[in-house]
Amino acid sequence: MGRSYLRAVYLRLAGVMMLVIMAALAADAYFSHRVFERVLAPDMARKVAAGGASLRTVLLRAMEHNVAFNQIYGIEQTFDELKASIPDVAYTAVTDAAGQIVYERFTPPAGIAEYVRRPEVLARLDNPDSAAPTVRLADQYLVTLPIVSASQERVGMLHIGVSVDFINRIVTESVFDVVVVLVVTLFLTLELLHFLAGARLESSLRALGDSFERGAAGDFSSRPDPARAGAFGSVVQALEAVRTRVNQNYEALVHEVEAVRSRPAHERPTALDSVRSGMLALASQYRMGNTAEPAERADDSDLVKVRAPLFAFILAEELTRPFLPGYVKDLLVPVPWLSPEIVVGLPIVLFMLIVALGQPLFGTLSERVGNRRAMLVGAVIAAAGFAACAMAVSVLDLLLWRSLCALGYGMVFVAAQAHVLEHSTAGNRARSFAVFIGAIMVATVCGPSIGGILADNIGERQTLFLSAMLAMLSIAAIRLMPDTRPATHSSNAGVAKLPGPREVLALLVNGRFMTVTGLAAVPAKILLTGMCFYLVPLYLLSIGSTQAVAGRVLMTYGIVMVLVSPIAASYAVTKARMEWLVTAGLVISGSGGLLLLMGNHVMWVFGAVLLVGLGQSLSMAAQSALVREHCEREVARLGEPMVYGVYRLLERLGNAIGPIVAGLLVIAVGYRHSFVITGAAVLTSGALFALLTVLSRPRTAPATEATA
């Protein structure tokens, strides 16, 4: 019964819990859909009746001025005004008391002439104060309002039709929102489960599994201070007590045999030699004695304490993704020499630049004051930035407040990364960074979708205040982290120093380095920020969609990254595979932009983001690893930190210039063709990368690598 078996038990328990939660959420989504369908039609009828009441008043007022009912001038204009106030109106008609249509406008539903003459419809003239009922006729819902004068004269009926597609669209939107909430709740539950019990339970199972594995391997050595086993501490202590008794008995046997051997030969038992031989065989087969807990064993309880605050903080920033460009557009003021499309992208550009260029400085600060304190300061600064963004009056002061958000984001990000490095070893570093990356990925899934829904329902400013509250909430979790000082632990070990001009220039003119960086990393980042962060929210708003739709579309990127990235990373084990993955990633993500050639529907935008997420998840891990594979001589000459420092610097600059490139394209060719041109450029980069790597590789290389 090893650690793998016990971990499988833990995963099954977690899986059962998640299945129960998913079943409950699915049932909630189903019944919510039923409720939406039942209540939307009456709500729509009340809205239409309120608009129709004013139209009915116009008709009655005209008759009070002795205008004949069938000769009222300008009634069609009044119908147009009703549709302008209620765009979902598909048909309006006025009939006389006998059911003959006197006025009508827009598209009549099939069978309207027969319907308005039905006795049960005309009977409503007898009860003009009753609530307006809703009846479905063909492809419209009809709301009927009696027209009765002040003297109780039966004048006629007002019929207003609303397209069934309107109700279906609202129901579909509501279902999408419920599904989004279901998915987000699932991820949040996993995070909460991991925070409350997952890490502790997994650590307990690991300690119990270690004890079982030692016993199965014949290791009966006892540990005076066994590893903390949490919920299974009593079981581990019982096993250690058994080992202690075995060791004591074995030690007593050794002492007794040695005591007998010290006697004169004639007093020794005849079976002494066989007993001693058996004892030596036992010692060679099993391990006895006392051993100490391995000193290099990392304390996972301290490591995982960074996940909850990092998740809450990153979630605060991700909430702003779907509505930030539109919010900036609402705050636009004339800026000399800059077009509005460029100004809209400036907050994103400034944010990315500060995070990119400030990371070495943030690493130095974290090294001086400690990771915990640096994260606390960063969270406070970011919370102040979010709150100030919510109160911004123009794009100019918004730039200042977004700079505060970027400053806080960079400090928290670097300090959290340093915490992971400090509490990990060479043996568990990959698993440790999975904690770090997992928190970011889950926040990327949850943030945009919830942010879009919140922005549509409570407004952008209130959602920014919620981001500020989330950033402040992360402070409570940060305070639970250990307060260590890097005097004895180099927490900044993983933060590369800022490369100098000489190193940057040497690598910029290096063909192997620029093949990976210039043709893969930078285009991928330009596509991500230019298309997903800039073009998608603005384009969806321009075609009449909502910020909730933008959030749902951007959520797709995070889900694909969470699902596909681990699979792609496990496949990228040779240089050839890495090059194929990068090529496929660039081609697939570039193809996403070309989908907008098919039309301007939301589904094409959804498909574009889906392909971008798939392509990025395939190539992200592989292209980072290829830097080392392609630049062995440069790594030997300049050092791996310096080479990767330049690589990360150029990659982050690609993040920064993405919105500017997209803005310039929007000015030149519009939104749809900006998608297409950006995608075609990345697709071309993928083709050039393949030409310089995969297709130019000697034919024997794949076989050699496969053999290796």
mmCIF file of N, CA, C and O in Angstrom, residues 444-491:
data_model
loop_
_atom_site.group_PDB
_atom_site.id
_atom_site.type_symbol
_atom_site.label_atom_id
_atom_site.label_comp_id
_atom_site.label_asym_id
_atom_site.label_seq_id
_atom_site.Cartn_x
_atom_site.Cartn_y
_atom_site.Cartn_z
ATOM 1 N N THR A 444 -8.027 32.392 -13.785
ATOM 2 C CA THR A 444 -8.247 32.760 -15.181
ATOM 3 C C THR A 444 -9.561 32.195 -15.704
ATOM 4 O O THR A 444 -10.218 32.811 -16.556
ATOM 5 N N VAL A 445 -9.965 31.031 -15.201
ATOM 6 C CA VAL A 445 -11.244 30.448 -15.604
ATOM 7 C C VAL A 445 -12.407 31.192 -14.961
ATOM 8 O O VAL A 445 -13.394 31.541 -15.617
ATOM 9 N N CYS A 446 -12.298 31.459 -13.664
ATOM 10 C CA CYS A 446 -13.431 32.017 -12.921
ATOM 11 C C CYS A 446 -13.608 33.520 -13.144
ATOM 12 O O CYS A 446 -14.741 34.008 -13.194
ATOM 13 N N GLY A 447 -12.502 34.256 -13.248
ATOM 14 C CA GLY A 447 -12.577 35.707 -13.235
ATOM 15 C C GLY A 447 -13.342 36.336 -14.381
ATOM 16 O O GLY A 447 -14.305 37.104 -14.147
ATOM 17 N N PRO A 448 -12.977 36.111 -15.639
ATOM 18 C CA PRO A 448 -13.653 36.813 -16.745
ATOM 19 C C PRO A 448 -15.150 36.559 -16.814
ATOM 20 O O PRO A 448 -15.928 37.489 -17.062
ATOM 21 N N SER A 449 -15.582 35.327 -16.592
ATOM 22 C CA SER A 449 -17.008 35.018 -16.706
ATOM 23 C C SER A 449 -17.811 35.724 -15.628
ATOM 24 O O SER A 449 -18.841 36.363 -15.904
ATOM 25 N N ILE A 450 -17.343 35.641 -14.380
ATOM 26 C CA ILE A 450 -18.062 36.303 -13.288
ATOM 27 C C ILE A 450 -17.967 37.817 -13.440
ATOM 28 O O ILE A 450 -18.934 38.547 -13.176
ATOM 29 N N GLY A 451 -16.814 38.318 -13.866
ATOM 30 C CA GLY A 451 -16.664 39.757 -14.062
ATOM 31 C C GLY A 451 -17.629 40.307 -15.096
ATOM 32 O O GLY A 451 -18.205 41.391 -14.920
ATOM 33 N N GLY A 452 -17.817 39.572 -16.202
ATOM 34 C CA GLY A 452 -18.760 40.020 -17.226
ATOM 35 C C GLY A 452 -20.194 40.047 -16.718
ATOM 36 O O GLY A 452 -20.951 40.989 -16.988
ATOM 37 N N ILE A 453 -20.598 39.008 -15.977
ATOM 38 C CA ILE A 453 -21.961 38.968 -15.432
ATOM 39 C C ILE A 453 -22.175 40.119 -14.451
ATOM 40 O O ILE A 453 -23.207 40.797 -14.468
ATOM 41 N N LEU A 454 -21.183 40.343 -13.576
ATOM 42 C CA LEU A 454 -21.305 41.421 -12.597
ATOM 43 C C LEU A 454 -21.372 42.786 -13.280
ATOM 44 O O LEU A 454 -22.175 43.647 -12.893
ATOM 45 N N ALA A 455 -20.537 43.004 -14.297
ATOM 46 C CA ALA A 455 -20.528 44.295 -14.981
ATOM 47 C C ALA A 455 -21.862 44.573 -15.660
ATOM 48 O O ALA A 455 -22.334 45.720 -15.682
ATOM 49 N N ASP A 456 -22.502 43.540 -16.215
ATOM 50 C CA ASP A 456 -23.800 43.726 -16.858
ATOM 51 C C ASP A 456 -24.910 44.011 -15.859
ATOM 52 O O ASP A 456 -25.873 44.719 -16.170
ATOM 53 N N ASN A 457 -24.794 43.459 -14.647
ATOM 54 C CA ASN A 457 -25.901 43.554 -13.691
ATOM 55 C C ASN A 457 -25.732 44.666 -12.661
ATOM 56 O O ASN A 457 -26.723 45.275 -12.257
ATOM 57 N N ILE A 458 -24.506 44.935 -12.234
ATOM 58 C CA ILE A 458 -24.319 45.977 -11.214
ATOM 59 C C ILE A 458 -23.451 47.128 -11.712
ATOM 60 O O ILE A 458 -23.318 48.142 -11.021
ATOM 61 N N GLY A 459 -22.825 46.982 -12.888
ATOM 62 C CA GLY A 459 -22.023 48.063 -13.449
ATOM 63 C C GLY A 459 -20.528 47.851 -13.267
ATOM 64 O O GLY A 459 -20.084 47.116 -12.393
ATOM 65 N N GLU A 460 -19.759 48.526 -14.130
ATOM 66 C CA GLU A 460 -18.308 48.355 -14.088
ATOM 67 C C GLU A 460 -17.683 48.911 -12.811
ATOM 68 O O GLU A 460 -16.780 48.295 -12.241
ATOM 69 N N ARG A 461 -18.170 50.059 -12.360
ATOM 70 C CA ARG A 461 -17.558 50.685 -11.184
ATOM 71 C C ARG A 461 -17.761 49.815 -9.938
ATOM 72 O O ARG A 461 -16.847 49.639 -9.136
ATOM 73 N N GLN A 462 -18.953 49.278 -9.781
ATOM 74 C CA GLN A 462 -19.201 48.420 -8.626
ATOM 75 C C GLN A 462 -18.373 47.139 -8.698
ATOM 76 O O GLN A 462 -17.919 46.619 -7.671
ATOM 77 N N THR A 463 -18.163 46.609 -9.916
ATOM 78 C CA THR A 463 -17.337 45.413 -10.064
ATOM 79 C C THR A 463 -15.888 45.714 -9.710
ATOM 80 O O THR A 463 -15.189 44.874 -9.115
ATOM 81 N N LEU A 464 -15.406 46.906 -10.050
ATOM 82 C CA LEU A 464 -14.055 47.289 -9.650
ATOM 83 C C LEU A 464 -13.944 47.406 -8.131
ATOM 84 O O LEU A 464 -12.912 47.049 -7.545
ATOM 85 N N PHE A 465 -14.988 47.888 -7.487
ATOM 86 C CA PHE A 465 -14.986 47.912 -6.018
ATOM 87 C C PHE A 465 -14.923 46.484 -5.462
ATOM 88 O O PHE A 465 -14.251 46.230 -4.450
ATOM 89 N N LEU A 466 -15.617 45.562 -6.106
ATOM 90 C CA LEU A 466 -15.535 44.160 -5.678
ATOM 91 C C LEU A 466 -14.116 43.618 -5.855
ATOM 92 O O LEU A 466 -13.633 42.835 -5.027
ATOM 93 N N SER A 467 -13.444 44.003 -6.945
ATOM 94 C CA SER A 467 -12.049 43.597 -7.126
ATOM 95 C C SER A 467 -11.182 44.131 -5.991
ATOM 96 O O SER A 467 -10.296 43.429 -5.481
ATOM 97 N N ALA A 468 -11.434 45.376 -5.591
ATOM 98 C CA ALA A 468 -10.689 45.937 -4.461
ATOM 99 C C ALA A 468 -10.954 45.139 -3.185
ATOM 100 O O ALA A 468 -10.031 44.870 -2.396
ATOM 101 N N MET A 469 -12.211 44.734 -2.975
ATOM 102 C CA MET A 469 -12.540 43.946 -1.785
ATOM 103 C C MET A 469 -11.863 42.576 -1.833
ATOM 104 O O MET A 469 -11.397 42.068 -0.807
ATOM 105 N N LEU A 470 -11.806 41.962 -3.025
ATOM 106 C CA LEU A 470 -11.112 40.673 -3.154
ATOM 107 C C LEU A 470 -9.627 40.814 -2.859
ATOM 108 O O LEU A 470 -9.027 39.949 -2.198
ATOM 109 N N ALA A 471 -9.008 41.882 -3.356
ATOM 110 C CA ALA A 471 -7.596 42.109 -3.071
ATOM 111 C C ALA A 471 -7.367 42.289 -1.571
ATOM 112 O O ALA A 471 -6.385 41.777 -1.013
ATOM 113 N N MET A 472 -8.276 42.995 -0.901
ATOM 114 C CA MET A 472 -8.165 43.140 0.548
ATOM 115 C C MET A 472 -8.413 41.809 1.254
ATOM 116 O O MET A 472 -7.772 41.502 2.273
ATOM 117 N N LEU A 473 -9.340 41.017 0.722
ATOM 118 C CA LEU A 473 -9.606 39.708 1.311
ATOM 119 C C LEU A 473 -8.381 38.805 1.231
ATOM 120 O O LEU A 473 -8.130 37.990 2.131
ATOM 121 N N SER A 474 -7.609 38.938 0.160
ATOM 122 C CA SER A 474 -6.405 38.111 0.040
ATOM 123 C C SER A 474 -5.392 38.424 1.138
ATOM 124 O O SER A 474 -4.560 37.580 1.468
ATOM 125 N N ILE A 475 -5.473 39.623 1.711
ATOM 126 C CA ILE A 475 -4.544 39.991 2.782
ATOM 127 C C ILE A 475 -4.729 39.071 3.982
ATOM 128 O O ILE A 475 -3.757 38.666 4.631
ATOM 129 N N ALA A 476 -5.999 38.733 4.287
ATOM 130 C CA ALA A 476 -6.256 37.836 5.419
ATOM 131 C C ALA A 476 -5.593 36.482 5.206
ATOM 132 O O ALA A 476 -5.072 35.870 6.155
ATOM 133 N N ALA A 477 -5.595 35.985 3.956
ATOM 134 C CA ALA A 477 -4.940 34.705 3.668
ATOM 135 C C ALA A 477 -3.422 34.855 3.643
ATOM 136 O O ALA A 477 -2.695 33.937 4.032
ATOM 137 N N ILE A 478 -2.921 36.002 3.182
ATOM 138 C CA ILE A 478 -1.470 36.221 3.157
ATOM 139 C C ILE A 478 -0.907 36.213 4.573
ATOM 140 O O ILE A 478 0.207 35.721 4.817
ATOM 141 N N ARG A 479 -1.669 36.715 5.539
ATOM 142 C CA ARG A 479 -1.186 36.767 6.921
ATOM 143 C C ARG A 479 -0.987 35.385 7.520
ATOM 144 O O ARG A 479 -0.291 35.233 8.533
ATOM 145 N N LEU A 480 -1.599 34.345 6.920
ATOM 146 C CA LEU A 480 -1.413 32.974 7.403
ATOM 147 C C LEU A 480 -0.111 32.359 6.914
ATOM 148 O O LEU A 480 0.280 31.292 7.387
ATOM 149 N N MET A 481 0.562 33.022 5.971
ATOM 150 C CA MET A 481 1.814 32.490 5.435
ATOM 151 C C MET A 481 2.943 32.678 6.441
ATOM 152 O O MET A 481 2.908 33.588 7.274
ATOM 153 N N PRO A 482 3.957 31.813 6.389
ATOM 154 C CA PRO A 482 5.098 31.976 7.303
ATOM 155 C C PRO A 482 5.877 33.239 6.986
ATOM 156 O O PRO A 482 6.076 33.592 5.825
ATOM 157 N N ASP A 483 6.320 33.938 8.031
ATOM 158 C CA ASP A 483 7.059 35.190 7.874
ATOM 159 C C ASP A 483 8.553 34.887 7.964
ATOM 160 O O ASP A 483 9.167 34.977 9.028
ATOM 161 N N THR A 484 9.144 34.513 6.847
ATOM 162 C CA THR A 484 10.568 34.185 6.810
ATOM 163 C C THR A 484 11.345 35.317 6.177
ATOM 164 O O THR A 484 10.815 36.077 5.374
ATOM 165 N N ARG A 485 12.592 35.422 6.552
ATOM 166 C CA ARG A 485 13.477 36.446 5.993
ATOM 167 C C ARG A 485 14.526 35.770 5.114
ATOM 168 O O ARG A 485 15.096 34.755 5.495
ATOM 169 N N PRO A 486 14.792 36.316 3.951
ATOM 170 C CA PRO A 486 15.757 35.695 3.042
ATOM 171 C C PRO A 486 17.211 35.822 3.481
ATOM 172 O O PRO A 486 18.101 35.625 2.691
ATOM 173 N N ALA A 487 17.471 36.176 4.751
ATOM 174 C CA ALA A 487 18.866 36.193 5.212
ATOM 175 C C ALA A 487 19.457 34.799 5.184
ATOM 176 O O ALA A 487 20.633 34.595 4.937
ATOM 177 N N THR A 488 18.570 33.810 5.433
ATOM 178 C CA THR A 488 19.027 32.426 5.407
ATOM 179 C C THR A 488 18.456 31.657 4.237
ATOM 180 O O THR A 488 18.891 30.565 3.949
ATOM 181 N N HIS A 489 17.420 32.232 3.576
ATOM 182 C CA HIS A 489 16.812 31.553 2.421
ATOM 183 C C HIS A 489 16.807 32.524 1.253
ATOM 184 O O HIS A 489 16.227 33.602 1.332
ATOM 185 N N SER A 490 17.410 32.158 0.184
ATOM 186 C CA SER A 490 17.452 33.050 -0.980
ATOM 187 C C SER A 490 16.145 32.943 -1.733
ATOM 188 O O SER A 490 15.996 32.171 -2.670
ATOM 189 N N SER A 491 15.170 33.734 -1.326
ATOM 190 C CA SER A 491 13.851 33.665 -1.944
ATOM 191 C C SER A 491 13.838 34.216 -3.344
ATOM 192 O O SER A 491 12.914 34.024 -4.093
#
